[in-house]
Short mmCIF file of C-alpha atoms (C1' of nucleotides) in Angstrom, two decimals:
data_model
loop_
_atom_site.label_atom_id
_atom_site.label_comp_id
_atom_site.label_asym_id
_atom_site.label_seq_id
_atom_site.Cartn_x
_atom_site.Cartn_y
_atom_site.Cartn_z
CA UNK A 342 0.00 0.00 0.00
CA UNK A 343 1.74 2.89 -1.25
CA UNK A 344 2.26 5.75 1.44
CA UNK A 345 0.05 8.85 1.17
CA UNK A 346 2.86 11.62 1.09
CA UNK A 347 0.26 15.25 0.57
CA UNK A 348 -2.58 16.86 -1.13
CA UNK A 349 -2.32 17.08 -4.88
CA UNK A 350 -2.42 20.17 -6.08
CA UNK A 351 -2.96 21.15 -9.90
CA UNK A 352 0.48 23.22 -9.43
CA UNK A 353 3.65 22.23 -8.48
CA UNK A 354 5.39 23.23 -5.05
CA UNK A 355 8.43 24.26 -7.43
CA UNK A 356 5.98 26.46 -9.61
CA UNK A 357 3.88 27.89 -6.51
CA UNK A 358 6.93 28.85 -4.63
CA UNK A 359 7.99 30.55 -8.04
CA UNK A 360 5.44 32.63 -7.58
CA UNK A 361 5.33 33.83 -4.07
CA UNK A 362 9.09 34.32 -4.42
CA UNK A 363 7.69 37.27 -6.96
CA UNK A 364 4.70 38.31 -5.33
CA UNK A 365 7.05 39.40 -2.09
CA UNK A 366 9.10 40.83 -3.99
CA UNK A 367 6.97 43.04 -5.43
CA UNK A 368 6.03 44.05 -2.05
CA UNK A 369 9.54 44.86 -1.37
CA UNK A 370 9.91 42.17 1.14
CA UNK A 371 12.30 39.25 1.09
CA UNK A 372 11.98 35.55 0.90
CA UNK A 373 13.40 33.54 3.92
CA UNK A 374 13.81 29.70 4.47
CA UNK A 375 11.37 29.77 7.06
CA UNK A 376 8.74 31.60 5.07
CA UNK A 377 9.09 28.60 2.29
CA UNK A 378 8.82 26.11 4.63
CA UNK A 379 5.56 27.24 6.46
CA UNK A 380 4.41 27.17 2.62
CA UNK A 381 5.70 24.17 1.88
CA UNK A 382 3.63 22.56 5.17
CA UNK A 383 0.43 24.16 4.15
CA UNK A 384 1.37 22.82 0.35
CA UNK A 385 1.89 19.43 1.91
CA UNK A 386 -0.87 19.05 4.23
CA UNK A 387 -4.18 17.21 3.37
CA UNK A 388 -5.53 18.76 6.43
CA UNK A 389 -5.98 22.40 8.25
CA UNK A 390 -3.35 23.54 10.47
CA UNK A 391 -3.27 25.63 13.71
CA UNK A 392 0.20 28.01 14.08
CA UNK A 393 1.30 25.13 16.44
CA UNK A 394 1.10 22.39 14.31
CA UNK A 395 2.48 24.48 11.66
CA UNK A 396 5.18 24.81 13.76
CA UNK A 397 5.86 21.43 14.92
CA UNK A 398 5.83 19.93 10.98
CA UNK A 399 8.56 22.84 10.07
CA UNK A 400 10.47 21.83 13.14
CA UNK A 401 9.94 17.93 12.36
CA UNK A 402 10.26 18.43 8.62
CA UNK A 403 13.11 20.37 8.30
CA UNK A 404 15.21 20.79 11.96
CA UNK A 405 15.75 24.54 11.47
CA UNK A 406 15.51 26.64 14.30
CA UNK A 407 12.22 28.19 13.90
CA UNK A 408 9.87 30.09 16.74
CA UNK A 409 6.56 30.32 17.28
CA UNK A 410 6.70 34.43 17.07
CA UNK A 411 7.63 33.88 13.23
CA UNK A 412 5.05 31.39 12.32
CA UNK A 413 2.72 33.56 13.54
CA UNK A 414 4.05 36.49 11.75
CA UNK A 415 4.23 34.48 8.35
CA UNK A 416 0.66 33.28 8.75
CA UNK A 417 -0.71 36.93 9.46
CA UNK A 418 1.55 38.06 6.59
CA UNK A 419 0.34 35.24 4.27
CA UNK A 420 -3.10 36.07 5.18
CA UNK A 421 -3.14 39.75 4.22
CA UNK A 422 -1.22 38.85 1.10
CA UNK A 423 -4.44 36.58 0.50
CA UNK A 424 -2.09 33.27 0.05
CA UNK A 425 -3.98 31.50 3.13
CA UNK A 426 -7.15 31.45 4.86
CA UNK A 427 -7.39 31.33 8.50
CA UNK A 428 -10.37 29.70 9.65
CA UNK A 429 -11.99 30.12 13.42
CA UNK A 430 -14.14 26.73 14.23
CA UNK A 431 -16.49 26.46 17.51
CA UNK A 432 -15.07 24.10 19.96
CA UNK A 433 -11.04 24.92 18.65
CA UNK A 434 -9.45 27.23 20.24
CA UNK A 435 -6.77 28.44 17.73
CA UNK A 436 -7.31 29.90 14.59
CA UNK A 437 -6.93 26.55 11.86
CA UNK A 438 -4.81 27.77 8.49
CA UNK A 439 -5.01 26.46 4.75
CA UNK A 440 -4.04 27.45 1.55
CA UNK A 441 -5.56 29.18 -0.15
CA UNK A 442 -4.93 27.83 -3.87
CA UNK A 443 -8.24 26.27 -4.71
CA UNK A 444 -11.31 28.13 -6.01
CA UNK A 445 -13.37 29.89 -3.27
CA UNK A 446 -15.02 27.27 -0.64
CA UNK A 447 -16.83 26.93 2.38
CA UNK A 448 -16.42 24.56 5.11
CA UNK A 449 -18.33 21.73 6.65
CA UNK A 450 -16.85 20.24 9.76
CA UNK A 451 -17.77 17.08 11.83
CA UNK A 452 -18.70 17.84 15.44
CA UNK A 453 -17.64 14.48 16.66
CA UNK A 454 -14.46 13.69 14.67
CA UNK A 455 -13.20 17.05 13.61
CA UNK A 456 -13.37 16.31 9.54
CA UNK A 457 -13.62 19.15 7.82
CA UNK A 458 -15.13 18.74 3.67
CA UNK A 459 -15.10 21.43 1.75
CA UNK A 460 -17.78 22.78 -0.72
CA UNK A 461 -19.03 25.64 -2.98
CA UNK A 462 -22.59 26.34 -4.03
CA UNK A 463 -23.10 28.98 -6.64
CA UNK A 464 -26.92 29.63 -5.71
CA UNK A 465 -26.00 30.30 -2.11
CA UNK A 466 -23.82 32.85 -3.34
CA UNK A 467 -25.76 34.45 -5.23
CA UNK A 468 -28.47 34.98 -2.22
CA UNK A 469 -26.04 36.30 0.08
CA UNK A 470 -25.30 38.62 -2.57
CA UNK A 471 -29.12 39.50 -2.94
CA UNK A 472 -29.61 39.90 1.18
CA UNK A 473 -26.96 42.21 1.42
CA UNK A 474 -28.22 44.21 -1.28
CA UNK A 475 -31.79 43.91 0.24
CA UNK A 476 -30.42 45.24 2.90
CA UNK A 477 -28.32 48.34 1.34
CA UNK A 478 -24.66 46.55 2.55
CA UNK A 479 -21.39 46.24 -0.33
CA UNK A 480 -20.83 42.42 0.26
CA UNK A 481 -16.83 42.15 0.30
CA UNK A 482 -17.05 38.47 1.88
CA UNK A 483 -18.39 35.85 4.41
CA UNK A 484 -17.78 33.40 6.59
CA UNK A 485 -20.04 30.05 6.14
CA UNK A 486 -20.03 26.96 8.02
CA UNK A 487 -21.89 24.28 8.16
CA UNK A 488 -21.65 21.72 11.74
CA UNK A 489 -23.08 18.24 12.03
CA UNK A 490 -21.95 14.45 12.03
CA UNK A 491 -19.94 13.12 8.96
CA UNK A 492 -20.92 9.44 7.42
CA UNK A 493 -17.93 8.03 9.04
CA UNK A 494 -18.77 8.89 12.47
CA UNK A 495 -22.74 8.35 12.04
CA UNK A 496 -22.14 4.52 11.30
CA UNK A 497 -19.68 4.19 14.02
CA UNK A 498 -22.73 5.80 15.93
CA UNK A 499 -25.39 3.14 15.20
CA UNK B 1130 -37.00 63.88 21.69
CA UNK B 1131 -37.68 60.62 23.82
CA UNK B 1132 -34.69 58.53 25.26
CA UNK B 1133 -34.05 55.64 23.16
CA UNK B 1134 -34.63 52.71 26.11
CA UNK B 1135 -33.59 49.73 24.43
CA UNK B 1136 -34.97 47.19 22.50
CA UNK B 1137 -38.47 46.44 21.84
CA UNK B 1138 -39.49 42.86 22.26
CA UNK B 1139 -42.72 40.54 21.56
CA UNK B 1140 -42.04 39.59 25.63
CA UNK B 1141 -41.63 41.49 28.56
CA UNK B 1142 -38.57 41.06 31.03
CA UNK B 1143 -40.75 40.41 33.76
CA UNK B 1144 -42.49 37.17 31.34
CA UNK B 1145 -39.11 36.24 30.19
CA UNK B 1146 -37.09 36.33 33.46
CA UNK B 1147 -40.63 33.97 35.09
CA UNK B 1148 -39.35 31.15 32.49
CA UNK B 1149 -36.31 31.81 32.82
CA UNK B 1150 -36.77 31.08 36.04
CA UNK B 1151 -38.65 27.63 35.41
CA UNK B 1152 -36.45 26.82 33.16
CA UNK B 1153 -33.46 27.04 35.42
CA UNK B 1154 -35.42 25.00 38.42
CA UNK B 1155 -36.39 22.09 35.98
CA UNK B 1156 -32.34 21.68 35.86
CA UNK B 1157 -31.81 21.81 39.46
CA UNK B 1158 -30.20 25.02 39.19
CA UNK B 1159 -30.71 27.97 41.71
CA UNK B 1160 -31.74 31.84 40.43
CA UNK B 1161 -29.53 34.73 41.43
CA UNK B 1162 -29.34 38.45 41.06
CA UNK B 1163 -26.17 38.05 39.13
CA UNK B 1164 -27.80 36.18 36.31
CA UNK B 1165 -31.14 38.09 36.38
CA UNK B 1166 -29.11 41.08 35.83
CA UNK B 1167 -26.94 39.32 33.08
CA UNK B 1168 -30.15 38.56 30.92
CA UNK B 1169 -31.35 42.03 31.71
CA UNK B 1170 -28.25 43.28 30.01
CA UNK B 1171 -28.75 41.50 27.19
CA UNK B 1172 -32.81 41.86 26.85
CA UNK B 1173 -32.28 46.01 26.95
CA UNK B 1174 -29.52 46.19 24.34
CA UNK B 1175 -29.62 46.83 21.08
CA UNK B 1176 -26.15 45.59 20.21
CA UNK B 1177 -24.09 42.51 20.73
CA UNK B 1178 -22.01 42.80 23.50
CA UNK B 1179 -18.61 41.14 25.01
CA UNK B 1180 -18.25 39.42 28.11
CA UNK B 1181 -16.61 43.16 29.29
CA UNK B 1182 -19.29 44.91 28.14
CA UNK B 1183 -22.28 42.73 30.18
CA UNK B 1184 -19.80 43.26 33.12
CA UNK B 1185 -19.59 46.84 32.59
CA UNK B 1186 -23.11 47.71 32.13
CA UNK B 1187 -23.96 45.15 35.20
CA UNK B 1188 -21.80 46.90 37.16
CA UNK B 1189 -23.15 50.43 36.14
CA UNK B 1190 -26.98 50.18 36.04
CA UNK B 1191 -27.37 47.96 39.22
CA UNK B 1192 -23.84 48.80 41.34
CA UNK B 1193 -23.75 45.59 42.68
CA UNK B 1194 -20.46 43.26 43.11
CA UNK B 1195 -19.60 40.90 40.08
CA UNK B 1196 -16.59 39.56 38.61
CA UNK B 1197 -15.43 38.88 35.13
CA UNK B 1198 -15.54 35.27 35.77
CA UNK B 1199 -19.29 35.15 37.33
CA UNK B 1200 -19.81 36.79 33.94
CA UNK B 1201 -18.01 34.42 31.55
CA UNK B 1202 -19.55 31.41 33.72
CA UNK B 1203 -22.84 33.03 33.16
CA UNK B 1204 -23.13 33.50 29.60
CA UNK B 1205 -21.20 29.77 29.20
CA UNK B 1206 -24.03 28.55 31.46
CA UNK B 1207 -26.58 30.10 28.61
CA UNK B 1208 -25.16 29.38 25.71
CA UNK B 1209 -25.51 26.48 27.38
CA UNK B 1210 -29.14 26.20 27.58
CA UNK B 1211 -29.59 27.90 24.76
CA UNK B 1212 -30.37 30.77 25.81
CA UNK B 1213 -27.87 32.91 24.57
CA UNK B 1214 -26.03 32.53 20.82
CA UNK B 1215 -22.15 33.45 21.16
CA UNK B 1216 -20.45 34.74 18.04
CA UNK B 1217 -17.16 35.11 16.73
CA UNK B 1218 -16.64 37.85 14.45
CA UNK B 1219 -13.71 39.08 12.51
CA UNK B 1220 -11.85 41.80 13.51
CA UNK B 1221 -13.00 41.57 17.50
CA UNK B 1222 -10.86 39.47 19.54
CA UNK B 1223 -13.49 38.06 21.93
CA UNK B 1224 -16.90 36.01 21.70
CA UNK B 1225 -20.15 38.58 21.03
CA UNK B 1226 -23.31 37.93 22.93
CA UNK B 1227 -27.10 38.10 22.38
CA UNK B 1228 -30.26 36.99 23.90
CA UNK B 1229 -31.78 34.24 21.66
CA UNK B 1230 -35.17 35.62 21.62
CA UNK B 1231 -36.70 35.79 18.05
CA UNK B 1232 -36.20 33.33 15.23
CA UNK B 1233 -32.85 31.65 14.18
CA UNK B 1234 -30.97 34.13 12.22
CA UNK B 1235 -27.47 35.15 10.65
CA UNK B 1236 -25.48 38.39 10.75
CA UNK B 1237 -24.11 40.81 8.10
CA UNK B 1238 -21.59 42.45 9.87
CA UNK B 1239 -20.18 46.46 8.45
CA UNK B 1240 -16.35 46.06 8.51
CA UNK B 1241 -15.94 50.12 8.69
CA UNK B 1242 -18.32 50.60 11.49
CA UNK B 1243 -19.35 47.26 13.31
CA UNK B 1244 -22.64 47.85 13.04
CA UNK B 1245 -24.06 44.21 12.53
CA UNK B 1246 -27.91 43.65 11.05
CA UNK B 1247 -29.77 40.29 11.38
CA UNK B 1248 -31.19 38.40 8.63
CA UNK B 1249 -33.09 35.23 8.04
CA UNK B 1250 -32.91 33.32 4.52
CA UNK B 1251 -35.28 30.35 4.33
CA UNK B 1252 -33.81 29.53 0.79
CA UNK B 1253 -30.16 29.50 2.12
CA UNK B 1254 -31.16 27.01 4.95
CA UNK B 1255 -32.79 24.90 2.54
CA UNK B 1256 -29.51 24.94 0.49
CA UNK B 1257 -27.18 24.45 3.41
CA UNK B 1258 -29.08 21.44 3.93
CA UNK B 1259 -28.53 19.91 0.71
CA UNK B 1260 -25.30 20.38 0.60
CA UNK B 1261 -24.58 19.11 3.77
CA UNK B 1262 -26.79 15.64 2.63
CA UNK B 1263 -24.61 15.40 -0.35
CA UNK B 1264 -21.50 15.06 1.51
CA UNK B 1265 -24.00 12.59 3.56
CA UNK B 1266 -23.23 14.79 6.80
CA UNK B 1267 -26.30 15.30 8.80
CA UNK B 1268 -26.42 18.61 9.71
CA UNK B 1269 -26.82 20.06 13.25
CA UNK B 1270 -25.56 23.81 12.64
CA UNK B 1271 -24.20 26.32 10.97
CA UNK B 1272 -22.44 30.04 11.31
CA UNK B 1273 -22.91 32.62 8.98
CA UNK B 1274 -21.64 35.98 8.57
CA UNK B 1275 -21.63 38.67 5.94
CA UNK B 1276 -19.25 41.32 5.74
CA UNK B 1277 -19.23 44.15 3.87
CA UNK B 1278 -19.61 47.86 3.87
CA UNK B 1279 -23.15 49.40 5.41
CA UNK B 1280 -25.26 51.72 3.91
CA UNK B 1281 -24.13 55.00 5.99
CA UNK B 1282 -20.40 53.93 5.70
CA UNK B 1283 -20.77 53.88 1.86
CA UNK B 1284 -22.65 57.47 1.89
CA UNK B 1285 -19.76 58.59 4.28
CA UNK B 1286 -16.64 57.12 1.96
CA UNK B 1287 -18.10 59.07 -1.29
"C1'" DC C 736 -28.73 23.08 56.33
"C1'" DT C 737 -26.65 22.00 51.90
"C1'" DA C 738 -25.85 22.66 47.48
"C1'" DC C 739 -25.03 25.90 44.40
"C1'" DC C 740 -23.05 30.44 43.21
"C1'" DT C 741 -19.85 34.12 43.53
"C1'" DG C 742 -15.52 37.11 44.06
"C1'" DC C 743 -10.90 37.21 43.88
"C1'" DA C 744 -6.67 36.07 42.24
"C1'" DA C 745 -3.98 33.06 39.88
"C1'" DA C 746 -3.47 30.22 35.84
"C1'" DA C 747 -4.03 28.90 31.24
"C1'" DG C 748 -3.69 29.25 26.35
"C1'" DG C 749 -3.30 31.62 22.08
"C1'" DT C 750 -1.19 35.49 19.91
"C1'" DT C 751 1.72 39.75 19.78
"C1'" DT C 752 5.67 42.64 20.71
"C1'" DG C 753 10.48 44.45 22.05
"C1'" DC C 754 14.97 43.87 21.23
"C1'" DA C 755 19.36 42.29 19.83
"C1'" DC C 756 21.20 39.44 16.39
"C1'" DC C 757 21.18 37.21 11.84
"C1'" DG C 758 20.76 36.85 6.92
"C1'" DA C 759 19.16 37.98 2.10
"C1'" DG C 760 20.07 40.71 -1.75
"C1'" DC D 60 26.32 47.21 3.78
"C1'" DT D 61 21.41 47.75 4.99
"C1'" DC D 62 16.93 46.43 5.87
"C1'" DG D 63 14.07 43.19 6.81
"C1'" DG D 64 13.46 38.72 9.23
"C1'" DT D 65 14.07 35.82 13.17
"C1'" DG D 66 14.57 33.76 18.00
"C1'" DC D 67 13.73 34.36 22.50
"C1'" DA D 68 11.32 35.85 26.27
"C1'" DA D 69 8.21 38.81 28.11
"C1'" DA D 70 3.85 40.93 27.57
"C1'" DC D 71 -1.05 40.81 26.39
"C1'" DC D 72 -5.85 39.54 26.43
"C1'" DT D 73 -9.50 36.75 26.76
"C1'" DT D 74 -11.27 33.00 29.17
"C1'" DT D 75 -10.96 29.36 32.84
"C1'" DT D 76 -10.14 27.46 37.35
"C1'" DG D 77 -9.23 26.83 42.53
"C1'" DC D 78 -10.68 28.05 46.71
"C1'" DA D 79 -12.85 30.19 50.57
"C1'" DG D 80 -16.85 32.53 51.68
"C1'" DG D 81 -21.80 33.81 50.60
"C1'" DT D 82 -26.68 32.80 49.41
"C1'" DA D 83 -30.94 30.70 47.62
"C1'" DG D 84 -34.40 27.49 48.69
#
DNA sequence: CTACCTGCAAAAGGTTTGCACCGAG
DNA sequence: CTCGGTGCAAACCTTTTGCAGGTAG
């Protein structure tokens, strides 16, 4: 059984990494080892990550001498420059962080297990767009997600 | 010009604090000024408020002796039984409160001002629900918040 | 009386900040 | 060489907890 070794991604780490190395550029900023390898953890990951575990993989991953401080610097950086998405989810208490590389999508997240499945539905779009309007607001974004009890966990239920 | 008094309910504070009252009995649980004064709090206002805030205004309008953590034990206690709805917003670094009075709703939230309106989309629920029944979770929950710009902010920014 | 509830202060846990040093370009 | 980036530790803030004393029923 071959090993699962990260999420595939329609872009290459090599190729992704390419990019940011521009984008902070043109921000005037520079690159740093430990900004990559945050990157290359959220790249690598199948799952969402607090700052700690972020930490912990970097630290695992790659034995450079890396502090919490900086993670959470990167992340906040990496959120403003729109390259993740930090998530808040009732019963964490950390702020969970993913890349952001897909299309726009919402979350669904199994109270019992944790799982979180992501999804995107056009027409529920499209009405937040029309309440906000109905009620005189510029949508610039949301927050949606949806709790309850994944397959998985209902059959272990029964 | 009349002083604005608070919010206007369907229910007085003298109906709602009686079941209140029942309610907490039928869990074995005794009354107490503290959290009759909590729930006060919450029925007069007309915005969401922190943990600080209920323990500020407590503390103001009935000058009686309450700490922080009577307060956070409090509103943990109804959220609890329902009776309150805590949520996390962007941009404020601790939990919001507000009585649970009228019919489930979500909030669009202004990120210039704070102000935060309440709306109610049947169609959206009805969506949510599908969507969570094709991933074959069965749904318990969900948070949902709007951001954007509100109508005075907008007339303000031209 | 006897739980339950509260105040106070201390602790916890996540996140931020100050500062001196390090490293990228 | 010159900023920006980092590590470390301390600071911060919200929320929780332990404990001794107070209170509702």
């Amino acid at each position: 059984l071959e090993e699962e070794v990260g999420r595939k991604h329609i872009i290459t780490y090599e190729e992704y990494i390419g990019k940011f190395q521009k984008m902070i550029r043109s921000l005037g900023l520079n690159n740093s080892m430990q900004r990559e390898y945050v990157l290359k953890v959220l790249f690598d990951s199948e799952e969402h990550l607090s700052a700690e575990e972020v930490l912990q993989r970097v630290k695992e991953q790659y034995r450079v001498k890396i502090g919490v401080a900086t993670v959470y610097r990167i992340l906040n950086l990496l959120e403003d420059m729109q390259v993740v998405n930090a998530l808040s989810l009732k019963g964490m208490d950390s702020m969970m962080y993913e890349l952001n590389l897909s299309q726009h999508h919402d979350h669904m997240v199994c109270k019992s297990c944790g799982a979180i499945a992501e999804f995107h539905n056009k027409q529920i779009e499209q009405l937040q767009e029309k309440v906000a309007a109905k009620e005189g607001f510029t949508m610039t974004g949301h927050t949606m997600v949806l709790y309850g009890i994944c397959p998985k966990c209902r059959k272990e239920g029964e």
